[in-house]
mmCIF file of C-alpha atoms and ligand atoms in Angstrom:
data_model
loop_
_atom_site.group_PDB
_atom_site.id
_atom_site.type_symbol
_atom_site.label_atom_id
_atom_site.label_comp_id
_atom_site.label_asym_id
_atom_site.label_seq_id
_atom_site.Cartn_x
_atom_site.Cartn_y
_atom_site.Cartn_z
ATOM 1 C CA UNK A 1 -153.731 -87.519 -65.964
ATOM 2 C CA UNK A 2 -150.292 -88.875 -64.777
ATOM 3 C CA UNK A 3 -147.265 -87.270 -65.775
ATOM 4 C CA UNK A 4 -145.276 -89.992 -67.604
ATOM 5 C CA UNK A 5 -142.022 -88.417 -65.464
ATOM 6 C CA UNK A 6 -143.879 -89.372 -62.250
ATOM 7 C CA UNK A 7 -142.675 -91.509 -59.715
ATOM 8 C CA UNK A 8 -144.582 -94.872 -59.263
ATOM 9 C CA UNK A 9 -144.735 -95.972 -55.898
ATOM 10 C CA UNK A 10 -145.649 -99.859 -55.988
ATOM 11 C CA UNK A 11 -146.396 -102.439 -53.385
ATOM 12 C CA UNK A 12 -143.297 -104.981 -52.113
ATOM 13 C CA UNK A 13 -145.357 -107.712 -54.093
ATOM 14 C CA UNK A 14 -142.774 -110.697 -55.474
ATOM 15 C CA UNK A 15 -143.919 -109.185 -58.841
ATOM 16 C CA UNK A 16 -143.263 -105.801 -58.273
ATOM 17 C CA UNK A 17 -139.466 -106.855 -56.806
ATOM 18 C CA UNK A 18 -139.452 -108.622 -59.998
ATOM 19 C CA UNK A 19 -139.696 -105.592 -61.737
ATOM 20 C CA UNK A 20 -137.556 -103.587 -59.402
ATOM 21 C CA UNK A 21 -134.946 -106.186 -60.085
ATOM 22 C CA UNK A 22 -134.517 -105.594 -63.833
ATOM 23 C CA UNK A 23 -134.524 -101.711 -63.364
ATOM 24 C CA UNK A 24 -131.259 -102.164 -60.905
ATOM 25 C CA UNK A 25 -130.046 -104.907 -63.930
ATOM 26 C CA UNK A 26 -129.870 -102.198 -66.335
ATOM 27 C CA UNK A 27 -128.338 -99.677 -64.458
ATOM 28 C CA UNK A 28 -131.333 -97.411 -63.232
ATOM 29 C CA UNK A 29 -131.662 -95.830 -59.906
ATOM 30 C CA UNK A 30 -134.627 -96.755 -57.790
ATOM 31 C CA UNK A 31 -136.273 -96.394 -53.871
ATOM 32 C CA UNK A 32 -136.432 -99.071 -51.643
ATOM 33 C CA UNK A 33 -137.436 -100.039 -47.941
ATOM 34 C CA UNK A 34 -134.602 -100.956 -45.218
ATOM 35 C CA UNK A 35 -135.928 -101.779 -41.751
ATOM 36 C CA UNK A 36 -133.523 -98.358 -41.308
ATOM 37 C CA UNK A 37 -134.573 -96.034 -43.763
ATOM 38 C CA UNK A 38 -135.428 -95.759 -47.282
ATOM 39 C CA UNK A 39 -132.586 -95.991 -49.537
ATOM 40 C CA UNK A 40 -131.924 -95.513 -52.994
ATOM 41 C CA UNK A 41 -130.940 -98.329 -54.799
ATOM 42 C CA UNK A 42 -128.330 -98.994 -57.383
ATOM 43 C CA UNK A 43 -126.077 -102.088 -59.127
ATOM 44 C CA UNK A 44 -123.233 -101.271 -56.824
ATOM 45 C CA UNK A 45 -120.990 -103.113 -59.222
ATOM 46 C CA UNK A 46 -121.869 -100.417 -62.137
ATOM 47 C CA UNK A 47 -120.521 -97.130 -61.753
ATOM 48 C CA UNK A 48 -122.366 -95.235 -63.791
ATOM 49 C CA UNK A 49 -125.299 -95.792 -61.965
ATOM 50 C CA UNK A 50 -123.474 -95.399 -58.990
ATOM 51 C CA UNK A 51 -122.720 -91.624 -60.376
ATOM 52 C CA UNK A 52 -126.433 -91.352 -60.891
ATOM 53 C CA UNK A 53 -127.292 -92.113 -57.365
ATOM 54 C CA UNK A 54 -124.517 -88.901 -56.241
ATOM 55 C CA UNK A 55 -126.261 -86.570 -58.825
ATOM 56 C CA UNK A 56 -129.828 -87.940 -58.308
ATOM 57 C CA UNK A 57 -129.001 -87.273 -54.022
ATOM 58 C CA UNK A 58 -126.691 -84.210 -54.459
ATOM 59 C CA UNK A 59 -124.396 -86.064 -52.533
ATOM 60 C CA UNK A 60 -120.638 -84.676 -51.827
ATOM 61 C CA UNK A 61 -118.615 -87.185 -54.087
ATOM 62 C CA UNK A 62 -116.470 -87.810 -51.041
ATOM 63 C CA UNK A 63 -118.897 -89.213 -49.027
ATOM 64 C CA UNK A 64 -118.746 -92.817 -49.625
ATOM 65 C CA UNK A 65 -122.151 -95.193 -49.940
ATOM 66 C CA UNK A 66 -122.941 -98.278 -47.842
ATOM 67 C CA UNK A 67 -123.359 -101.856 -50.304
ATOM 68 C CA UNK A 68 -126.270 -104.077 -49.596
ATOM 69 C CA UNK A 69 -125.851 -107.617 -49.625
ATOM 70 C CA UNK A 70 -128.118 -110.639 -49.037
ATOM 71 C CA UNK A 71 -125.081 -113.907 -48.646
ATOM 72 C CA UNK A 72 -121.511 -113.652 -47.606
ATOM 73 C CA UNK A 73 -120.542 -114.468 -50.742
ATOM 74 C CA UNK A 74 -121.256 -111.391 -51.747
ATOM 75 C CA UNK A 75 -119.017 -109.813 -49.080
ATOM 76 C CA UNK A 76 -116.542 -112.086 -49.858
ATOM 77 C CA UNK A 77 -116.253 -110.729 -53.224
ATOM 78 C CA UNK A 78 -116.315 -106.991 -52.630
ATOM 79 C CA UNK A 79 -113.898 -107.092 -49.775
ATOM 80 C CA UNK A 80 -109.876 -108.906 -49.194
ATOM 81 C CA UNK A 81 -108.333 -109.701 -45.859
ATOM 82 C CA UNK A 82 -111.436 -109.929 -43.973
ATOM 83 C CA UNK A 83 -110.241 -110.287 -40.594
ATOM 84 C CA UNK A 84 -111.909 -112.555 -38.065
ATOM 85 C CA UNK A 85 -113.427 -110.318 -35.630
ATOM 86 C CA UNK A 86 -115.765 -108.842 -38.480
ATOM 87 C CA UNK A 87 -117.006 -112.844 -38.897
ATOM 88 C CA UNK A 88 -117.880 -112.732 -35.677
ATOM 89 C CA UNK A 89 -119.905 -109.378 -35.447
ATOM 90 C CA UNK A 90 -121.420 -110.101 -38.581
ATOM 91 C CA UNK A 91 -122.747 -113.325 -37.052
ATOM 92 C CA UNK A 92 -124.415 -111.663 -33.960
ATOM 93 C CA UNK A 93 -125.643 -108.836 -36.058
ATOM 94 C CA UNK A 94 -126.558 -109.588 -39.678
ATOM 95 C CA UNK A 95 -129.359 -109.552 -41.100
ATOM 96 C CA UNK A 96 -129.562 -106.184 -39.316
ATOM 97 C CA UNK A 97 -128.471 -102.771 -38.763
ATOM 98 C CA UNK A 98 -125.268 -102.894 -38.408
ATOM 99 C CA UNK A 99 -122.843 -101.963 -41.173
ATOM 100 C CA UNK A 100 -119.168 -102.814 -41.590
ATOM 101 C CA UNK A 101 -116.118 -101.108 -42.856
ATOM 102 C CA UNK A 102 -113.647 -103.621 -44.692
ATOM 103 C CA UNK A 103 -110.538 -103.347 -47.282
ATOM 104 C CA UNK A 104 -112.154 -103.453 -50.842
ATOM 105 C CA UNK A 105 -111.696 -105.335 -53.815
ATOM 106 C CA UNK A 106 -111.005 -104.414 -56.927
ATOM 107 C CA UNK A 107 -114.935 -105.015 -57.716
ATOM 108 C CA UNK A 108 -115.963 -101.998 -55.866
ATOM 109 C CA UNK A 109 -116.238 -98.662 -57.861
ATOM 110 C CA UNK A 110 -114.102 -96.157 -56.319
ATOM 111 C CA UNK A 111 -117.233 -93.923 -56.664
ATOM 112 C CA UNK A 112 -118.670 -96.282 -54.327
ATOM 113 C CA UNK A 113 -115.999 -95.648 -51.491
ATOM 114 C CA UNK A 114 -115.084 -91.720 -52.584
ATOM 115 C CA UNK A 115 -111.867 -92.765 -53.245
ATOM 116 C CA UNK A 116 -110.778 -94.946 -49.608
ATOM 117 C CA UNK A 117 -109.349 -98.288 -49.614
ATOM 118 C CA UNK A 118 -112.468 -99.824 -47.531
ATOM 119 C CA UNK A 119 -115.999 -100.720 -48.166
ATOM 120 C CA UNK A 120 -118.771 -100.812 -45.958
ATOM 121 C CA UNK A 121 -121.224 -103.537 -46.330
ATOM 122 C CA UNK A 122 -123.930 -104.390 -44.762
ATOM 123 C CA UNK A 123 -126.854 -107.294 -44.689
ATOM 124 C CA UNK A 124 -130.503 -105.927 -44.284
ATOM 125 C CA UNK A 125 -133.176 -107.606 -42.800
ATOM 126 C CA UNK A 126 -135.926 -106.094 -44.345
ATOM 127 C CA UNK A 127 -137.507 -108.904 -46.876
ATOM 128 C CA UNK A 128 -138.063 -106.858 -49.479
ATOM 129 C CA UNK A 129 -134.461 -105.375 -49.620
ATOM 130 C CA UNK A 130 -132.687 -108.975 -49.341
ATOM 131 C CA UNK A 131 -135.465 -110.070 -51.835
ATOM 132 C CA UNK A 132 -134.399 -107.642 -54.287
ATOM 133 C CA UNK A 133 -130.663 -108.325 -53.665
ATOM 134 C CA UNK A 134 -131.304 -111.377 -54.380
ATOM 135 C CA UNK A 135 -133.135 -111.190 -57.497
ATOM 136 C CA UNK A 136 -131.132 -108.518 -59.186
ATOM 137 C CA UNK A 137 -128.078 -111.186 -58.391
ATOM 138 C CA UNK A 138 -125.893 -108.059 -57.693
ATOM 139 C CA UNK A 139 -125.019 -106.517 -54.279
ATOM 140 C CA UNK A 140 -126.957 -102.912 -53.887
ATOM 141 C CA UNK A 141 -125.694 -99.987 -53.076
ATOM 142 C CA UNK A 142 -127.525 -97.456 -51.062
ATOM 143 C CA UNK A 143 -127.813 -94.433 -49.377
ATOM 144 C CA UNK A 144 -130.172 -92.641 -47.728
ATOM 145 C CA UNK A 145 -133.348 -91.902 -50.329
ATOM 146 C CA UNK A 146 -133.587 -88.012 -49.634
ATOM 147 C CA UNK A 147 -132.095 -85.193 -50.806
ATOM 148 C CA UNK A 148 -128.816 -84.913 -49.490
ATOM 149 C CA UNK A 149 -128.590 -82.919 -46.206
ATOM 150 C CA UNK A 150 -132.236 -83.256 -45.539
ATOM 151 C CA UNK A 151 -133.877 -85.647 -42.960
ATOM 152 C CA UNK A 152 -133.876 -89.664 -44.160
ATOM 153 C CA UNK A 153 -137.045 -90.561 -45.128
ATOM 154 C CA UNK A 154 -138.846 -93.514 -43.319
ATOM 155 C CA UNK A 155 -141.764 -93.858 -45.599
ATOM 156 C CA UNK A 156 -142.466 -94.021 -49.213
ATOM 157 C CA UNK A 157 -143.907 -90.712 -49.102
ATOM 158 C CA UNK A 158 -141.178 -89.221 -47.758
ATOM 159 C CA UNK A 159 -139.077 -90.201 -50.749
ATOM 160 C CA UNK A 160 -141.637 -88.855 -52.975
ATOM 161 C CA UNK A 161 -141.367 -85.484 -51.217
ATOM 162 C CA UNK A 162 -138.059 -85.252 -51.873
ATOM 163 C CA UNK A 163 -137.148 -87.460 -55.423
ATOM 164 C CA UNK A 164 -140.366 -87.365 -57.486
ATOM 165 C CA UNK A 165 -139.946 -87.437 -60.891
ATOM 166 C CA UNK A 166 -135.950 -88.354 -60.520
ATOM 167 C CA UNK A 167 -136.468 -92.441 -60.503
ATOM 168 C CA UNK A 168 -138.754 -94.123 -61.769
ATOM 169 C CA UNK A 169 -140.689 -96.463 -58.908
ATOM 170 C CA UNK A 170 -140.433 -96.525 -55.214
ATOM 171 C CA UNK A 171 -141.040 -100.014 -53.610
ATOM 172 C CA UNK A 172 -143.141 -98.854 -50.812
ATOM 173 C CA UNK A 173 -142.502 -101.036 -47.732
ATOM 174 C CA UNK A 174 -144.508 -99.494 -44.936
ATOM 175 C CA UNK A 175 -142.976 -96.872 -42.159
ATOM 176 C CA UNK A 176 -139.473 -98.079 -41.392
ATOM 177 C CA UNK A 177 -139.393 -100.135 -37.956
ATOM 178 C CA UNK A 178 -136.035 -98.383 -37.084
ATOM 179 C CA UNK A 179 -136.404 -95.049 -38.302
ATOM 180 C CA UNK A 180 -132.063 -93.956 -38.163
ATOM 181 C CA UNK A 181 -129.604 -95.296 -40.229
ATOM 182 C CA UNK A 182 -127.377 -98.395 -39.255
ATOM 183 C CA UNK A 183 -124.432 -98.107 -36.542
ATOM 184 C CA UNK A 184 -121.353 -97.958 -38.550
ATOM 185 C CA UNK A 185 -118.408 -100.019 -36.997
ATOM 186 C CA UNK A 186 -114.423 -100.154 -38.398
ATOM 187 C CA UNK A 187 -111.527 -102.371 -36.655
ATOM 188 C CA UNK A 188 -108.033 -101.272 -35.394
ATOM 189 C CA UNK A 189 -106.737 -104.526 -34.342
ATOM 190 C CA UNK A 190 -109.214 -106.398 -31.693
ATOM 191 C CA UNK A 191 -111.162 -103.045 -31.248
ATOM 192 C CA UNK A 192 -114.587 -102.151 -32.745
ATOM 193 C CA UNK A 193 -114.763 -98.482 -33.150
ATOM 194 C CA UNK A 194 -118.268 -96.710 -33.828
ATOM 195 C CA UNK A 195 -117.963 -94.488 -36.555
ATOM 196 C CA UNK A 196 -121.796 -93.405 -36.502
ATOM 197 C CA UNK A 197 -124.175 -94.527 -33.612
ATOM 198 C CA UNK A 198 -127.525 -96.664 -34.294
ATOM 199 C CA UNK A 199 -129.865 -98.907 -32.905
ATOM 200 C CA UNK A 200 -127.446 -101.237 -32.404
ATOM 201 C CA UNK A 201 -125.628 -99.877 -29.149
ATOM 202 C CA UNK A 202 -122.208 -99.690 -27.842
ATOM 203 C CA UNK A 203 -123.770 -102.342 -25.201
ATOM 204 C CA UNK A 204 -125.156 -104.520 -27.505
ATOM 205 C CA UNK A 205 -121.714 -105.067 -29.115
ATOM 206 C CA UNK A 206 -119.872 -105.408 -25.646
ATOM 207 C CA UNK A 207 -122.727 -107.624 -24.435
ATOM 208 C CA UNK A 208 -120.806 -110.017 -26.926
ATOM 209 C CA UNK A 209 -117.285 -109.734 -25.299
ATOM 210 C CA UNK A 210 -116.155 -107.209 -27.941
ATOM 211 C CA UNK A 211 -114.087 -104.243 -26.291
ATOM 212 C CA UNK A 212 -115.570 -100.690 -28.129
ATOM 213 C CA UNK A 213 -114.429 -97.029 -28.454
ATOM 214 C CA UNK A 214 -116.739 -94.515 -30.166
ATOM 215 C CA UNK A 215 -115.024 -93.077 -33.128
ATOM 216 C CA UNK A 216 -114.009 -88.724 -31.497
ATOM 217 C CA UNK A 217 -116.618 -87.785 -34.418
ATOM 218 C CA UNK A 218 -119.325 -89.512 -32.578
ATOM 219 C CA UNK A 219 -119.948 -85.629 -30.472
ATOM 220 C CA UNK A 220 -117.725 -83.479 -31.970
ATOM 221 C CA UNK A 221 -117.872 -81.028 -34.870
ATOM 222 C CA UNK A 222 -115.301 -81.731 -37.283
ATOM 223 C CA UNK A 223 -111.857 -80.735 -36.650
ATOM 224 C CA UNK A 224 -110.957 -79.642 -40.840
ATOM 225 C CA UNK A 225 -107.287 -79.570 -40.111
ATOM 226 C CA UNK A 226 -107.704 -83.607 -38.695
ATOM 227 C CA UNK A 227 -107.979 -86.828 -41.131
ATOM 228 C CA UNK A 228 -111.495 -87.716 -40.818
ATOM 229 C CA UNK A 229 -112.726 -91.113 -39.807
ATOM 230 C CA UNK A 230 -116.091 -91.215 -41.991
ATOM 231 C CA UNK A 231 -116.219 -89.108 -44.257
ATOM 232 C CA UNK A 232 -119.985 -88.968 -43.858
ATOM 233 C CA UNK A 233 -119.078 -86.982 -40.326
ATOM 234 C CA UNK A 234 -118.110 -83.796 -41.865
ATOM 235 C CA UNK A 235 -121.304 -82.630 -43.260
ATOM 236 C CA UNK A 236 -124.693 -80.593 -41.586
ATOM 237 C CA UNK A 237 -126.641 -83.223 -41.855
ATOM 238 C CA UNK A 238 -130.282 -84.866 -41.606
ATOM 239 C CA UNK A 239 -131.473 -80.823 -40.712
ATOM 240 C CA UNK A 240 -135.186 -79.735 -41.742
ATOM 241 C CA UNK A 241 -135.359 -76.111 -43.265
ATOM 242 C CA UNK A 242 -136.079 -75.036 -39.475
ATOM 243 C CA UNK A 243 -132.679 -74.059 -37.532
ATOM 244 C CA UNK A 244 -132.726 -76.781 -34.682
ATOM 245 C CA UNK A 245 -131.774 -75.735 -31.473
ATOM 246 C CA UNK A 246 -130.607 -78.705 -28.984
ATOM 247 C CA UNK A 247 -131.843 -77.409 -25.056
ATOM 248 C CA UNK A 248 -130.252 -80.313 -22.779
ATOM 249 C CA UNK A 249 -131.848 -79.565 -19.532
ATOM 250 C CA UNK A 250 -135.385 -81.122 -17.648
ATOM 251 C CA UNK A 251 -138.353 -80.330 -19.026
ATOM 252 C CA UNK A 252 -138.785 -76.822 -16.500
ATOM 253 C CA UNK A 253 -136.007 -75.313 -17.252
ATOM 254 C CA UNK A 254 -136.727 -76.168 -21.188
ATOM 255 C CA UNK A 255 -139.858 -74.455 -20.839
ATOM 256 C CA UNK A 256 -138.291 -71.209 -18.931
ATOM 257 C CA UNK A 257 -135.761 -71.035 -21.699
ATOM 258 C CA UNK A 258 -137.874 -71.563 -24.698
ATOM 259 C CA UNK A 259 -140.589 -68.981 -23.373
ATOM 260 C CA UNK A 260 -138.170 -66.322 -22.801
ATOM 261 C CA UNK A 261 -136.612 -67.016 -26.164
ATOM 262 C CA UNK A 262 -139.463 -67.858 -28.588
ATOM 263 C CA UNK A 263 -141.107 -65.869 -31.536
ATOM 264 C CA UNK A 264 -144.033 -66.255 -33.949
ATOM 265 C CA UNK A 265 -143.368 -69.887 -36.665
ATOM 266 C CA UNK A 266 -141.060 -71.414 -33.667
ATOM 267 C CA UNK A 267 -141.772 -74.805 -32.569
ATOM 268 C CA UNK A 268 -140.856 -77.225 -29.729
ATOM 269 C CA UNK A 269 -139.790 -80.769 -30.367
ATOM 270 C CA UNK A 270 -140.572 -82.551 -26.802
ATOM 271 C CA UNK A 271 -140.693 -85.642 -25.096
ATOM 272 C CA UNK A 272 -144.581 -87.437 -25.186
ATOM 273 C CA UNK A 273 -144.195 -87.026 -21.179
ATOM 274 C CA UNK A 274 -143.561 -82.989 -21.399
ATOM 275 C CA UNK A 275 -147.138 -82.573 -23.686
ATOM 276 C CA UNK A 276 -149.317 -81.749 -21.013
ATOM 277 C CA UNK A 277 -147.651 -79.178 -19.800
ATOM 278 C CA UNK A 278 -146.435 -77.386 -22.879
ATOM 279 C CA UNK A 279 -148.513 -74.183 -23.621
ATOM 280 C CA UNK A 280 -146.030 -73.464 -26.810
ATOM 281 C CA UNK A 281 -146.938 -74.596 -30.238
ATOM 282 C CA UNK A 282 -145.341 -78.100 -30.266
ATOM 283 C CA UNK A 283 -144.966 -81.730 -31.558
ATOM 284 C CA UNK A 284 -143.586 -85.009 -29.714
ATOM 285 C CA UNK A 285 -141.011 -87.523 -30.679
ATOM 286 C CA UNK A 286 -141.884 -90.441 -28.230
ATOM 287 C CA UNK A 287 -141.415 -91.506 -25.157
ATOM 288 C CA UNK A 288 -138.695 -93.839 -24.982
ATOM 289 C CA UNK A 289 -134.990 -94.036 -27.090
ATOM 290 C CA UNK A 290 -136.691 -96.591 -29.325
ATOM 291 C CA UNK A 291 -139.623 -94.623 -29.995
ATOM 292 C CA UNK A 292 -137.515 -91.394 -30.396
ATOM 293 C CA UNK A 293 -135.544 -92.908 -32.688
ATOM 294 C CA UNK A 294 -138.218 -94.194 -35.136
ATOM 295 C CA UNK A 295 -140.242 -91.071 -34.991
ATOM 296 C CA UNK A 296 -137.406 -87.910 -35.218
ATOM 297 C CA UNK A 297 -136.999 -87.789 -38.863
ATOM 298 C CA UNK A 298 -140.621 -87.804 -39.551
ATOM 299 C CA UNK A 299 -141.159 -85.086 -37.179
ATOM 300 C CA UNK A 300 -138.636 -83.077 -38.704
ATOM 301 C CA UNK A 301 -140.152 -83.287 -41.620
ATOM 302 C CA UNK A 302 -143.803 -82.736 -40.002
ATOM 303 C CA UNK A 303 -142.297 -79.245 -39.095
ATOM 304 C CA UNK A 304 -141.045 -78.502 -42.943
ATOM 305 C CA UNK A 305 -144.525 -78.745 -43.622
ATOM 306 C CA UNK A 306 -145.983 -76.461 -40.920
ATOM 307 C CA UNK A 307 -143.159 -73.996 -41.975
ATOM 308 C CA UNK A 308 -141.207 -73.812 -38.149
ATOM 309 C CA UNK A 309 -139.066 -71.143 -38.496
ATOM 310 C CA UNK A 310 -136.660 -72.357 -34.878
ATOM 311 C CA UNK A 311 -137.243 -76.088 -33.572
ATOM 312 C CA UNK A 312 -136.159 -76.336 -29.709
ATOM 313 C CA UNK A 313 -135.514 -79.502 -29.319
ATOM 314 C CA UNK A 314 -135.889 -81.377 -26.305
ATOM 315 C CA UNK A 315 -132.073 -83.167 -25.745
ATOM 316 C CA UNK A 316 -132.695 -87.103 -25.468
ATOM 317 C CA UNK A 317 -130.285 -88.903 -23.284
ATOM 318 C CA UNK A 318 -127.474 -89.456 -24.409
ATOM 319 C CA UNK A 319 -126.701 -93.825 -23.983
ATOM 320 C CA UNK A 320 -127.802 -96.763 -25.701
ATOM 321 C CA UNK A 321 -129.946 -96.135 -28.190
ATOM 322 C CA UNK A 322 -130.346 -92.500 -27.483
ATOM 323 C CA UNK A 323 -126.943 -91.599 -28.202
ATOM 324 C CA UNK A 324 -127.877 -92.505 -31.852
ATOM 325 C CA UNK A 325 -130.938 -90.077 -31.377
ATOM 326 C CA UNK A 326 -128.585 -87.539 -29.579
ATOM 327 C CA UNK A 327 -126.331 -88.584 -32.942
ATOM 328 C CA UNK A 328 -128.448 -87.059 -35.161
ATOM 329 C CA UNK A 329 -129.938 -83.706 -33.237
ATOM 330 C CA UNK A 330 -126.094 -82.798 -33.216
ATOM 331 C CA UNK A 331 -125.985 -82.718 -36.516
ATOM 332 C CA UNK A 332 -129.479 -81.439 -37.710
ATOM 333 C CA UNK A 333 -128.431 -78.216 -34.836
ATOM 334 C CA UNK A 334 -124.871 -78.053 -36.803
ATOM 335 C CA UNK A 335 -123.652 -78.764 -32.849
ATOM 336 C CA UNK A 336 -126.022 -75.611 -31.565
ATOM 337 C CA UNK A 337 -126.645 -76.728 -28.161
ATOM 338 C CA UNK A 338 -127.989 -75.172 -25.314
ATOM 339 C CA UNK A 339 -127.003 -76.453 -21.562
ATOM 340 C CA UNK A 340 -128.487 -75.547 -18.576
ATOM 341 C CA UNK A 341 -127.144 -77.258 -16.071
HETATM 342 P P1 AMP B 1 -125.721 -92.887 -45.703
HETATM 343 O O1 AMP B 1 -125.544 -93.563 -46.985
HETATM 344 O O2 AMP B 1 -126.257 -91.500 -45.822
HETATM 345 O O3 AMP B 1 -126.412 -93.746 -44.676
HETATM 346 O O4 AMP B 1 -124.236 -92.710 -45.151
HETATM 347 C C1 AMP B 1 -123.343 -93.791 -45.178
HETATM 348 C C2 AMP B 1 -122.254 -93.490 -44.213
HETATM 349 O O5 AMP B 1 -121.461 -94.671 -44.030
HETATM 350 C C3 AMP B 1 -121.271 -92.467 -44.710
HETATM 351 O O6 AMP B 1 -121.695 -91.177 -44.469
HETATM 352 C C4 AMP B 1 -120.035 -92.804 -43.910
HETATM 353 O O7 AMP B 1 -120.101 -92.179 -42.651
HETATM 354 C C5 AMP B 1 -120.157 -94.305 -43.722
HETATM 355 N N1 AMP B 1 -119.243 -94.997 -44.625
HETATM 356 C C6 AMP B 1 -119.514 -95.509 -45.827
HETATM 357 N N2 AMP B 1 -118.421 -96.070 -46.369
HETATM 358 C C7 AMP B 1 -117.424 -95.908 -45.502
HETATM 359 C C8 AMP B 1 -116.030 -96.248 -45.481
HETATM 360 N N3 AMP B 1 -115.467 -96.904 -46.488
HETATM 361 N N4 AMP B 1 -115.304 -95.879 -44.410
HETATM 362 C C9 AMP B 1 -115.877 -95.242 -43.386
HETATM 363 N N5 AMP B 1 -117.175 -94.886 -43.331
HETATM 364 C C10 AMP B 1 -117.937 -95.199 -44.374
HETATM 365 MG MG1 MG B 2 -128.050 -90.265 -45.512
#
């Protein structure tokens, strides 16, 4: 028999959006597929439901969420003084992942931005999220659909793992094509500044004659006595029960270092190239940036389920789309890294 308080998890069919649709209408908190990650969805112009989504997640209330929306109009509503340079990165980069920070309106929940004068909004291009934008008439949002601190979930199941019997139907999209959450970008002035790192890449955006600066909490721990950029910076984040330990070296001197430092329940976290010669108990992440980032989070979770006591982790490099990967294995270590030179 099914428990009543289980999660559904139901196809992307119109019907099912449909459905999906009404729940976000009257208020409830639901799961639903971004080419990024799952997220979990909410009317972002009702704050109670926005509350829910903090409680449901366990998410600090000063982290602020990201708003979905499927039209400018949308944007245009939840945001003043939009200035033109965001116009013209939202052109080259939306639908996509890529989210922006703008001055709010009065519309937007403080809940929604923890309390700062901005918003950050961004257009998916998943179907089924702009879809369900669409149909609920209201713009969505939506953070990550896990339990706060843990990895982001990239499949329906995932979210299950971590949220069963807390909403009541995940819209199960497939494995997420991106697998890491959107670059998030701010202005001062003409500058774009990269307050988190995705798969759209410092080089993507100056491949469009923008001039760039990654935000200082792009690498480095946070400084508590400094104002923080993103609030979302501050935390351990996207970590698996395992302690992650970040080795940036070649693959021989990974192995040397790892064998004389490894005990029973450890695992290594390695390139697809470095499998062949790894004799320690391992799993792979990919060969390439792209692949890497699609596939960490699931591996992280992979070893949560075979109980890894230590993950060494193989350091990706550290541009384009790796630095996103690199991103992330920062903060899963809490900044634990290991160079041999
Ligand atoms: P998540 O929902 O887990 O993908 O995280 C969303 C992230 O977006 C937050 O952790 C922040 O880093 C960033 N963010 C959201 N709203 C703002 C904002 N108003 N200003 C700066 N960063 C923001
Ligand atoms: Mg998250």
């Amino acid at each position: 028999m099914l428990n009543p308080k289980d999660t559904k998890i139901l196809s992307t069919s119109d019907e099912n959006i449909l459905i999906a649709a009404n729940l976000i209408n009257k208020g409830e908190v639901i799961a639903m597929p971004t080419e990024t990650v799952y997220g979990l969805a909410a009317d972002a112009t009702n704050p109670d439901a926005i509350r829910r989504i903090f409680k449901i997640k366990g998410r600090p209330q000063d982290n602020p969420l990201i708003v979905h929306i499927s039209d400018f109009s949308m944007m245009e509503r939840l945001t003043v003084n939009v200035p033109q340079i965001a116009y013209k990165l939202a052109e080259k980069f939306w639908p996509g992942p890529l989210t922006i920070v703008l001055p709010k309106s009065n519309l937007v929940p403080h809940e929604i931005s923890a309390g700062l004068d901005t918003v950050a909004i961004r257009m998916p291009s998943h179907d089924a999220a702009l879809k369900l934008i669409e149909e609920s008439g209201v713009p969505i949002a939506a953070p990550s659909a896990n339990k706060s601190g843990s990895p982001s979930p990239t499949t329906a199941n995932h979210v299950f793992d971590d949220l069963n019997g807390q909403i009541p139907i995940i819209l199960d999209g497939g494995s997420c094509k991106i697998g890491l959450e959107s670059t998030v970008v701010k202005f001062e002035n003409e500058e774009v500044i990269i307050l988190r790192p995705g798969i759209v890449t410092v080089e993507d955006i100056k491949g469009y004659g923008f001039t760039v600066r990654l935000a200082s909490g792009v690498f480095e721990p946070p400084d508590n006595d400094a104002p923080i950029e993103s609030p979302g910076m501050k935390y351990k984040h996207y970590s698996p029960k395992a302690r992650v330990i970040l080795v940036d070296s070649d693959i021989d001197e990974f192995t040397k270092y790892v064998e004389s430092n490894f005990s029973d329940g450890d695992f290594c976290l390695i390139f697809d190239s470095d499998s062949d010669t790894m004799r320690l108990p391992h799993l792979t992440y990919g060969g390439d940036s792209r692949e890497q980032a699609e596939q960490l989070f699931k591996k992280l979770r992979e070893l949560d389920k075979l109980n890894a006591s230590r993950v060494f982790v193989r350091c990706p490099n550290k541009h384009g789309i790796g630095l996103a990967v690199y991103n992330r294995l920062l903060r899963a270590a809490g900044f634990e890294v290991v160079v041999i030179e």
